[in-house]
mmCIF file of C-alpha atoms in Angstrom:
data_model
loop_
_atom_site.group_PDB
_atom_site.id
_atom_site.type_symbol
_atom_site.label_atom_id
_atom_site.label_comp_id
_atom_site.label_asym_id
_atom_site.label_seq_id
_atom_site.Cartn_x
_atom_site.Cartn_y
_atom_site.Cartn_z
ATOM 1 C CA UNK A 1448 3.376 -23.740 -26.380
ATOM 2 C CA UNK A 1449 5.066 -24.902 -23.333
ATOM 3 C CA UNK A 1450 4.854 -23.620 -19.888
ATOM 4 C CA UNK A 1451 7.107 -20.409 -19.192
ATOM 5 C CA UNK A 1452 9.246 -21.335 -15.602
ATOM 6 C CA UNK A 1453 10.980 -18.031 -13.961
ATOM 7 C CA UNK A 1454 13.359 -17.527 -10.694
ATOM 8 C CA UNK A 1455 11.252 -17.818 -7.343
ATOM 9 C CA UNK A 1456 9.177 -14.283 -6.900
ATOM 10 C CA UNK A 1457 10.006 -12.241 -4.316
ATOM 11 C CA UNK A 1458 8.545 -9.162 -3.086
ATOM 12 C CA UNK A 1459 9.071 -6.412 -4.975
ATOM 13 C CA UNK A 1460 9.783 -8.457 -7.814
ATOM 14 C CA UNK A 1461 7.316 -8.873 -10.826
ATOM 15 C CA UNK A 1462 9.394 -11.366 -13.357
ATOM 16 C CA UNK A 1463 5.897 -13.074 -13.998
ATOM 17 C CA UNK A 1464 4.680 -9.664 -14.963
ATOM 18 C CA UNK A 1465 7.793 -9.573 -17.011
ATOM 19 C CA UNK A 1466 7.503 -12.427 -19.126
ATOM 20 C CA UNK A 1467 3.790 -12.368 -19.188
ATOM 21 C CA UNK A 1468 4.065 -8.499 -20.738
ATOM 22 C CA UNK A 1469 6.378 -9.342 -23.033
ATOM 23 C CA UNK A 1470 4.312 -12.023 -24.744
ATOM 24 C CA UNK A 1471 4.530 -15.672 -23.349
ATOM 25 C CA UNK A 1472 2.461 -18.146 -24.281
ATOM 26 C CA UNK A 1473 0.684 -20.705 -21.610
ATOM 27 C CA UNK A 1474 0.898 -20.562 -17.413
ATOM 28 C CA UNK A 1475 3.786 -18.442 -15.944
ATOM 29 C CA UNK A 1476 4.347 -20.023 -12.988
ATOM 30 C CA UNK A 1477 6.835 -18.722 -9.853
ATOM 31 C CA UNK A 1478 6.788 -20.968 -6.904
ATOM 32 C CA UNK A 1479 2.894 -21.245 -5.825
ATOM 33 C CA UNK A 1480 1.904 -18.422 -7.659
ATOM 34 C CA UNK A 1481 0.607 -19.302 -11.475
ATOM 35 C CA UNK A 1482 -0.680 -16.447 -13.867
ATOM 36 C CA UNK A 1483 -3.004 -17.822 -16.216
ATOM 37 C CA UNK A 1484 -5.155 -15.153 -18.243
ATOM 38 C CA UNK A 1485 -8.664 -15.731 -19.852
ATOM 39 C CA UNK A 1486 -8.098 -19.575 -18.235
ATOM 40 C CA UNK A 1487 -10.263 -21.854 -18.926
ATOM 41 C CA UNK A 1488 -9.085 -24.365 -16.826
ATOM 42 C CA UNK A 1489 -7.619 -23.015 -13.825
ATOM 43 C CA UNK A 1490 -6.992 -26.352 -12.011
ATOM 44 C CA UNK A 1491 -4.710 -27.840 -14.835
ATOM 45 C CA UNK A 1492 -3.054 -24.519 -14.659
ATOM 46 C CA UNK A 1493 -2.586 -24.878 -10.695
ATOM 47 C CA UNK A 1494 -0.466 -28.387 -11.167
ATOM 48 C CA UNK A 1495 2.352 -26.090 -12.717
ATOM 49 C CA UNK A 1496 2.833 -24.269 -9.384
ATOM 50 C CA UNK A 1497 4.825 -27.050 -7.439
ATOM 51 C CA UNK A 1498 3.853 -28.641 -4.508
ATOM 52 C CA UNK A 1499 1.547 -26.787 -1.702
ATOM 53 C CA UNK A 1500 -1.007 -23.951 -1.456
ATOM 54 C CA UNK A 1501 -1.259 -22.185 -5.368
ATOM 55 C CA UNK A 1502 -2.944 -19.178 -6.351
ATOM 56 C CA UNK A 1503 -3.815 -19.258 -10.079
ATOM 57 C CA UNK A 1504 -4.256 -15.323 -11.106
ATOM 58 C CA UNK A 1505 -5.923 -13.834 -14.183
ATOM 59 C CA UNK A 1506 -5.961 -10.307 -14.521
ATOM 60 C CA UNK A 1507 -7.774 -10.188 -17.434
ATOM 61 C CA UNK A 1508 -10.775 -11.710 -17.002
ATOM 62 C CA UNK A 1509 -9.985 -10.500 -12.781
ATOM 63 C CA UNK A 1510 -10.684 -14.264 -11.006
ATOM 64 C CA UNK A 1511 -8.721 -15.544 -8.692
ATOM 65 C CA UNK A 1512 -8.256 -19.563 -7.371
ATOM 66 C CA UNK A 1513 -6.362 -21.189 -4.466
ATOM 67 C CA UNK A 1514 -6.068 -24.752 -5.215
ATOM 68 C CA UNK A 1515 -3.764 -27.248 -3.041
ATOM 69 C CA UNK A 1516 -1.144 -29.484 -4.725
ATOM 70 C CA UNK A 1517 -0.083 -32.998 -3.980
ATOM 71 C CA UNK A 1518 2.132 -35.393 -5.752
ATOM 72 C CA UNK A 1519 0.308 -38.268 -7.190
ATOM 73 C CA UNK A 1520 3.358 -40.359 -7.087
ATOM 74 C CA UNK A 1521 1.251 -42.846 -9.691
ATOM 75 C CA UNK A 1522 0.309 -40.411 -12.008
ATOM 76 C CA UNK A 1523 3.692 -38.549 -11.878
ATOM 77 C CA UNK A 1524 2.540 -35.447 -11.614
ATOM 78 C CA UNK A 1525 0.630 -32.757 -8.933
ATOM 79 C CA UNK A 1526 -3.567 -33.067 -8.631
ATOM 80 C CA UNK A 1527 -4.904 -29.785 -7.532
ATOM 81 C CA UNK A 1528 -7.486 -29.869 -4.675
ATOM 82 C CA UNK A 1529 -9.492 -26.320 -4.801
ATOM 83 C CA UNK A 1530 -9.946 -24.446 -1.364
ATOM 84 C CA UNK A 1531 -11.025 -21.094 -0.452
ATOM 85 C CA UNK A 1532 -8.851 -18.252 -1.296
ATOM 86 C CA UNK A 1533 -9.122 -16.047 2.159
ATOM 87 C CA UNK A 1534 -11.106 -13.450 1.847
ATOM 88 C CA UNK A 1535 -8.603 -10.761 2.642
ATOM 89 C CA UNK A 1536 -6.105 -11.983 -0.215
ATOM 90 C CA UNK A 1537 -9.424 -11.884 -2.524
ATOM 91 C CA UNK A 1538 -10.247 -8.320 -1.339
ATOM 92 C CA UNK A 1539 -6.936 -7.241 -2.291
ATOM 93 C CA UNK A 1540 -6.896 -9.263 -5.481
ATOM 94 C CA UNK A 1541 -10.318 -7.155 -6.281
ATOM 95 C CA UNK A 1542 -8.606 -3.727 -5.339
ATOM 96 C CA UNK A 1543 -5.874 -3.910 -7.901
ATOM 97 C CA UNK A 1544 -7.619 -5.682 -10.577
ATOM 98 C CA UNK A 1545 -10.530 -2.792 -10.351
ATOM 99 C CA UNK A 1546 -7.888 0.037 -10.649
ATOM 100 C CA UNK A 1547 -8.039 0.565 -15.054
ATOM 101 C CA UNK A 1548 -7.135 4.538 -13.917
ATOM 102 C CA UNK A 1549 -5.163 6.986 -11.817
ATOM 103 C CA UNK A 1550 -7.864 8.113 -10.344
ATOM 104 C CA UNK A 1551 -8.539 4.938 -9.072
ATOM 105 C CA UNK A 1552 -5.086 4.262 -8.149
ATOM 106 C CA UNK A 1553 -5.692 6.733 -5.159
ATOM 107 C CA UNK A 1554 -7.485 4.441 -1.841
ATOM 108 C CA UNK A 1555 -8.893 5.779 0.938
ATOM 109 C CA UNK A 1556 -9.110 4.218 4.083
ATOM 110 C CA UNK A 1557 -10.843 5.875 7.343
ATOM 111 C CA UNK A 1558 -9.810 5.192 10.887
ATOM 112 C CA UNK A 1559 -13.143 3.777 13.213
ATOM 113 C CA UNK A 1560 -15.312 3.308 9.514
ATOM 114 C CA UNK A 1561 -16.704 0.093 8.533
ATOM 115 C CA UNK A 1562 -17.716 -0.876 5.330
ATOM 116 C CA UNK A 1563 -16.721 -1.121 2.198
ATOM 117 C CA UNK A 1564 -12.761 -0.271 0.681
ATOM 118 C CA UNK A 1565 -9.634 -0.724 2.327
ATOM 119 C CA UNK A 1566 -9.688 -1.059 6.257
ATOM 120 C CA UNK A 1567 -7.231 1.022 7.879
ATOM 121 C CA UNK A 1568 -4.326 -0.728 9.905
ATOM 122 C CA UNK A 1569 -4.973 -2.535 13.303
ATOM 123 C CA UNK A 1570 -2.803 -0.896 16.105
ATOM 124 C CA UNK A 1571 -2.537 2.999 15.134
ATOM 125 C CA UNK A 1572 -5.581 4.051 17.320
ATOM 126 C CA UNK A 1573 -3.625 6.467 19.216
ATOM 127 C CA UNK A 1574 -2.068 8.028 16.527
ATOM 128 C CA UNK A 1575 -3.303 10.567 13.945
ATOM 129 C CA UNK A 1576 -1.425 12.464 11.089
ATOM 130 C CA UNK A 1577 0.427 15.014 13.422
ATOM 131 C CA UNK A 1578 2.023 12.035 15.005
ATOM 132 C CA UNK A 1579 3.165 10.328 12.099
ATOM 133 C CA UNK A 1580 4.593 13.624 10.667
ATOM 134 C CA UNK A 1581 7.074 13.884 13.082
ATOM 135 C CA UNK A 1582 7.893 10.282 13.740
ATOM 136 C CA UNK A 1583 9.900 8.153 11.314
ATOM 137 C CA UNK A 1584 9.991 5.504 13.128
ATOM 138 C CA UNK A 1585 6.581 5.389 13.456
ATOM 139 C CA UNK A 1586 6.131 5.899 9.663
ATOM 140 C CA UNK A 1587 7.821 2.948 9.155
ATOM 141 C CA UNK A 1588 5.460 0.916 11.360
ATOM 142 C CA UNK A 1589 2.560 2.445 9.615
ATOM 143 C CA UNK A 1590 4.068 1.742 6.285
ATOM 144 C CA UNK A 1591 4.845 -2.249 6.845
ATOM 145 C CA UNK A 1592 1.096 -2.585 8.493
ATOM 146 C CA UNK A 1593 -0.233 -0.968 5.392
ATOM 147 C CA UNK A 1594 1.372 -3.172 3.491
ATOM 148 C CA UNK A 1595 0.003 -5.960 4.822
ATOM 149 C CA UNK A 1596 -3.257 -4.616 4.902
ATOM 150 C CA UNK A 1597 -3.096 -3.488 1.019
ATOM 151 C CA UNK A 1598 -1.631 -7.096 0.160
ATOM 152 C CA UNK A 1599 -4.200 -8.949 2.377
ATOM 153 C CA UNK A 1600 -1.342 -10.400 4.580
ATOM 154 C CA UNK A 1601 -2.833 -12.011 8.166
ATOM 155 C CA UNK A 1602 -1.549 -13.158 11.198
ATOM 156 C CA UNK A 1603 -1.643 -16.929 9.876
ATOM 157 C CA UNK A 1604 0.072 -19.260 7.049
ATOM 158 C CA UNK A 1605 3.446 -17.576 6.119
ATOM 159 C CA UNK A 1606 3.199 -19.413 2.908
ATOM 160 C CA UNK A 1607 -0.025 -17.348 2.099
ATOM 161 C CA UNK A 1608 1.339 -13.932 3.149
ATOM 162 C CA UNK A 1609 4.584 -14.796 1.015
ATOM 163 C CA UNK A 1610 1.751 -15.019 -1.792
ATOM 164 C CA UNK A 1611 -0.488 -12.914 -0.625
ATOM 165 C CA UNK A 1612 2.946 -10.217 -1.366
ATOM 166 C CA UNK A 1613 4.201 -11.496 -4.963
ATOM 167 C CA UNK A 1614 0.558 -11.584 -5.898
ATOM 168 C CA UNK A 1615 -0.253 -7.682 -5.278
ATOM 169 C CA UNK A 1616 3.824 -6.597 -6.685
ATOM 170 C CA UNK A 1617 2.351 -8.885 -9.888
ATOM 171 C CA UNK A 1618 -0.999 -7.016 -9.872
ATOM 172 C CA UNK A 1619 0.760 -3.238 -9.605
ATOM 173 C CA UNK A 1620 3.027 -4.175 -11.970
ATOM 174 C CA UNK A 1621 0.518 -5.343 -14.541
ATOM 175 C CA UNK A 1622 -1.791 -2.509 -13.734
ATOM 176 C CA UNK A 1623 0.892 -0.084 -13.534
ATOM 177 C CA UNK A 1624 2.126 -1.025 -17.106
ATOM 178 C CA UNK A 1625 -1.402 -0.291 -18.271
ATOM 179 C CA UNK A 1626 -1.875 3.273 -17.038
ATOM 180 C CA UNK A 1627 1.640 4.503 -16.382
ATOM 181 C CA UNK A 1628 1.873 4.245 -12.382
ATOM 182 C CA UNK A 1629 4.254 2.366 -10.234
ATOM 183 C CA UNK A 1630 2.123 1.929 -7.310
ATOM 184 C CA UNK A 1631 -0.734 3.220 -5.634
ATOM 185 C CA UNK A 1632 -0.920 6.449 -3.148
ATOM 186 C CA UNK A 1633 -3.289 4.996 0.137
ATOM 187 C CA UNK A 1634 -4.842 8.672 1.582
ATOM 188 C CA UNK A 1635 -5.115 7.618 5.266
ATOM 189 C CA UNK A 1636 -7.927 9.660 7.356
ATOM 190 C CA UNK A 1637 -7.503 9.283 10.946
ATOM 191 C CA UNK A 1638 -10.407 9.075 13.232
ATOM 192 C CA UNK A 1639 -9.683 13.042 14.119
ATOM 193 C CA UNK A 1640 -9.989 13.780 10.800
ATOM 194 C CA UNK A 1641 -6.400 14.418 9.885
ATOM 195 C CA UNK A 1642 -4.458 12.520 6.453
ATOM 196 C CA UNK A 1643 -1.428 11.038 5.629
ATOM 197 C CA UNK A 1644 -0.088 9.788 2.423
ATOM 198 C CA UNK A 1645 1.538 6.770 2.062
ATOM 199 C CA UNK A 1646 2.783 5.265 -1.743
ATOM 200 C CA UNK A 1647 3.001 1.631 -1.923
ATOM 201 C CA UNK A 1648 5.516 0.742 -4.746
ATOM 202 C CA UNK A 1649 5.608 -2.315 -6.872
ATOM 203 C CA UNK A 1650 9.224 -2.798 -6.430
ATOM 204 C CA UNK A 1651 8.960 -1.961 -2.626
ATOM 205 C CA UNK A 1652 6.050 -3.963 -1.812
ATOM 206 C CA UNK A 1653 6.468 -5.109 1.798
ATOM 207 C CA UNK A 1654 6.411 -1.791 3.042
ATOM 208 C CA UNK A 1655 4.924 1.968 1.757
ATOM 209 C CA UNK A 1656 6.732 4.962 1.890
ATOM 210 C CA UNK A 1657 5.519 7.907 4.570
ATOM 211 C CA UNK A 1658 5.090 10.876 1.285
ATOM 212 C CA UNK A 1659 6.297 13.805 3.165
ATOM 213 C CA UNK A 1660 4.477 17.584 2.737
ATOM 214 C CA UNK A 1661 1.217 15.777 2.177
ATOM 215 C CA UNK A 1662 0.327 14.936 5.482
ATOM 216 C CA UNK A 1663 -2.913 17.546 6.788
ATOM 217 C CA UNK A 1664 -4.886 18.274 10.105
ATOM 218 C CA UNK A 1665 -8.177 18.145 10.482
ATOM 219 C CA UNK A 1666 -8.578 21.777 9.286
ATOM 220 C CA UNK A 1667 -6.782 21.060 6.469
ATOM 221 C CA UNK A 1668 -3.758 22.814 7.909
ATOM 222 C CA UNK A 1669 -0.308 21.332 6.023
ATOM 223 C CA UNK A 1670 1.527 19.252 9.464
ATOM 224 C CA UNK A 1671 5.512 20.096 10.047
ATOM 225 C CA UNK A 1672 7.551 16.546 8.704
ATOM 226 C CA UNK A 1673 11.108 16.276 7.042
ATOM 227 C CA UNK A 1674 10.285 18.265 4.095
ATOM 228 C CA UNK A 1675 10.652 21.090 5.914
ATOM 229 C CA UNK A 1676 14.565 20.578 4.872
ATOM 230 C CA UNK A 1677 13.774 20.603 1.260
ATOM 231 C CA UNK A 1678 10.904 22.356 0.716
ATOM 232 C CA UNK A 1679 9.962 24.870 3.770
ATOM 233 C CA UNK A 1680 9.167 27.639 1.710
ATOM 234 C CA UNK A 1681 6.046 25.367 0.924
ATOM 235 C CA UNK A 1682 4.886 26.146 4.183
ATOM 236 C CA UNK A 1683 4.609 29.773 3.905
ATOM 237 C CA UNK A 1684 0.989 31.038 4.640
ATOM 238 C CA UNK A 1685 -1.664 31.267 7.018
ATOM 239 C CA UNK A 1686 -2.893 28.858 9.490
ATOM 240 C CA UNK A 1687 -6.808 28.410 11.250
ATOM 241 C CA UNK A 1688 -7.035 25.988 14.004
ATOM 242 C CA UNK A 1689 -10.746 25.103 15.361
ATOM 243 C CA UNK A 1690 -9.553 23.583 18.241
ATOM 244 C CA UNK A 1691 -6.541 23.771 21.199
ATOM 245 C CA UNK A 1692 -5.613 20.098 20.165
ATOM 246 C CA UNK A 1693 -4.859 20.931 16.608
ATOM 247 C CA UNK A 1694 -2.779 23.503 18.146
ATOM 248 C CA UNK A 1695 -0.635 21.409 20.361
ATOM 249 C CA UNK A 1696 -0.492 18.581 17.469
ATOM 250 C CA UNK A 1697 1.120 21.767 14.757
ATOM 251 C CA UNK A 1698 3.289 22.994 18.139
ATOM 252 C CA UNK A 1699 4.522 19.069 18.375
ATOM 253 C CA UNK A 1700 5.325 18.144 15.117
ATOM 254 C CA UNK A 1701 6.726 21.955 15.040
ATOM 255 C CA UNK A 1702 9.332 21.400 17.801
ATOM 256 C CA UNK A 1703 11.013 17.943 16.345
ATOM 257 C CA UNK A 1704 11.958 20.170 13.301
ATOM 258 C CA UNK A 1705 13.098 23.503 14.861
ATOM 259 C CA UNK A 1706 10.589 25.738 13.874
ATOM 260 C CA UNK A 1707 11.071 28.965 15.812
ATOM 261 C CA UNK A 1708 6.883 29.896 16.925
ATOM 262 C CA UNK A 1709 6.172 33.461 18.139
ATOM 263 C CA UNK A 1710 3.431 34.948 20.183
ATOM 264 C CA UNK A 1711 0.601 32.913 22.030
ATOM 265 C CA UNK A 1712 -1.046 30.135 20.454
ATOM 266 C CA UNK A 1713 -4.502 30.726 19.127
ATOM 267 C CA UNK A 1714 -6.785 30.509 16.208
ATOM 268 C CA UNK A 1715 -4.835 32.378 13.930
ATOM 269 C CA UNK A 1716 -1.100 31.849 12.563
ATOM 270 C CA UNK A 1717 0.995 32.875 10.330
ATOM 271 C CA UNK A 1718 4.466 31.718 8.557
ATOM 272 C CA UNK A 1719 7.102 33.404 6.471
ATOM 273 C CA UNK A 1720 10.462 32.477 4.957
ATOM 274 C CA UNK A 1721 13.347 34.246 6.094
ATOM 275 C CA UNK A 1722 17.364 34.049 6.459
ATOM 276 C CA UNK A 1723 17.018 30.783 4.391
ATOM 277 C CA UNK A 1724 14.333 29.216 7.557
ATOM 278 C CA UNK A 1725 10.614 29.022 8.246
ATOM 279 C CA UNK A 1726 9.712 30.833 10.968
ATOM 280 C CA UNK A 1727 5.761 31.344 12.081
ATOM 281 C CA UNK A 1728 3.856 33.478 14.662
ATOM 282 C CA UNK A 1729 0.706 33.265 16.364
ATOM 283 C CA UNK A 1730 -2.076 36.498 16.025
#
């Protein structure tokens, strides 16, 4: 059958994903990105995308191709020059199309760790969990660099980060139909050994979402954020902190949300639920 055209893709769209899902035959094509599974001939697939930089996706069979389009004004029609697809819009190609469970929906990237997996945001290296807790603004910075991170977004071509974006809201979405998700939840461990959640969405691509009453020290003691509103009985229990930082981080994040704190700060503390509040005391 004939190639299947659909509205320019946007991030946080997925009508390739759409159409694709619901059984259309051939190349689905939205601007320069082309989704053409078990292909067999990716270039002739590639002169559907329009004019420009094309990535030609197939889930199934999990390649990827970046091919370059010009009009052959003799011919009539677009000849596809292959080029590299960067490496960082590859690795995140690889990430989704690996992910065939929930389990494997969950990524971990660590702060100051090379190797393999996700690499954790440029910029933070200041920050830790306690931080983030208590700071929405910075939570929103955090969330738009993961983003580009996750998607494999760089500092270069704004054509290829437009791409690199509608290709990973395609990839969730067609992995997210297959197992039931609608994103993936990044588990961020700072270099002091704290975590935050973050949950990148496939209609929310461009920028994951802080998940609030997640977020732990490096003791493993739950951090103060805006939950606290809606869920502070959550917080009820007893506290161990190994060090005087992770005591001043708890105190910090503490103070932007009102906490009342008793007694002198040490190892040992404890919090209760009363009169409708949280309210915690050092031993």
């Amino acid at each position: 059958m004939g190639d299947t055209r659909i509205p320019q893709l946007r991030p946080g769209t997925a009508w390739v994903a759409t159409l694709l899902l619901a059984g259309s035959f051939g190349p689905a094509v939205a601007g320069g990105l082309v989704v053409c599974n078990d292909c067999s001939d990716p270039a002739g697939a590639a002169g559907k995308g329009g004019a420009g930089t094309v990535l030609v996706s197939d889930f199934q069979g999990r390649k990827l191709w970046a091919f370059e389009n010009r009009f052959d004004s003799t011919a009539q029609r677009y000849r596809s020059q292959p080029r590299p697809v960067p490496a960082s819009i590859a690795e995140a190609f690889a990430r989704i199309a690996n992910i065939t469970d929930a389990a494997q929906a969950v990524i971990t990237a660590r702060q100051g760790v090379a190797g393999p997996g996700m690499a954790f945001p440029d910029g933070f290296e200041d920050a830790n969990a306690a931080l983030v807790a208590a700071d929405s603004d910075l939570q929103e910075l955090l969330g738009t660099a993961l983003a580009r991170r996750f998607a494999g977004a760089g500092p270069g071509s704004a054509t290829l980060n437009d791409l690199a974006f509608e290709l990973t809201a395609l990839g969730l979405e067609v992995t997210g139909r297959s197992i039931g998700l609608d994103g993936v939840t990044i588990n961020l461990v700072w270099r002091d050994g704290s975590r935050t959640l973050m949950k990148l969405r496939r209609d929310a691509i461009t920028r994951a979402e802080y998940v609030s009453g997640a977020s732990e020290d490096a003791d493993g003691n739950k951090l103060p954020d805006s939950s606290i509103a809606s869920d502070g009985g959550s917080y009820v229990g007893e506290y161990r902190f190994s060090d005087r930082a992770l005591i001043d981080d708890w105190l910090h994040a503490a103070a932007q949300f009102g906490i009342p704190i008793a007694g002198t700060p040490g190892p040992r503390m404890s919090c209760i639920w009363e009169n409708h509040a949280l309210a915690c005391h050092f031993h």
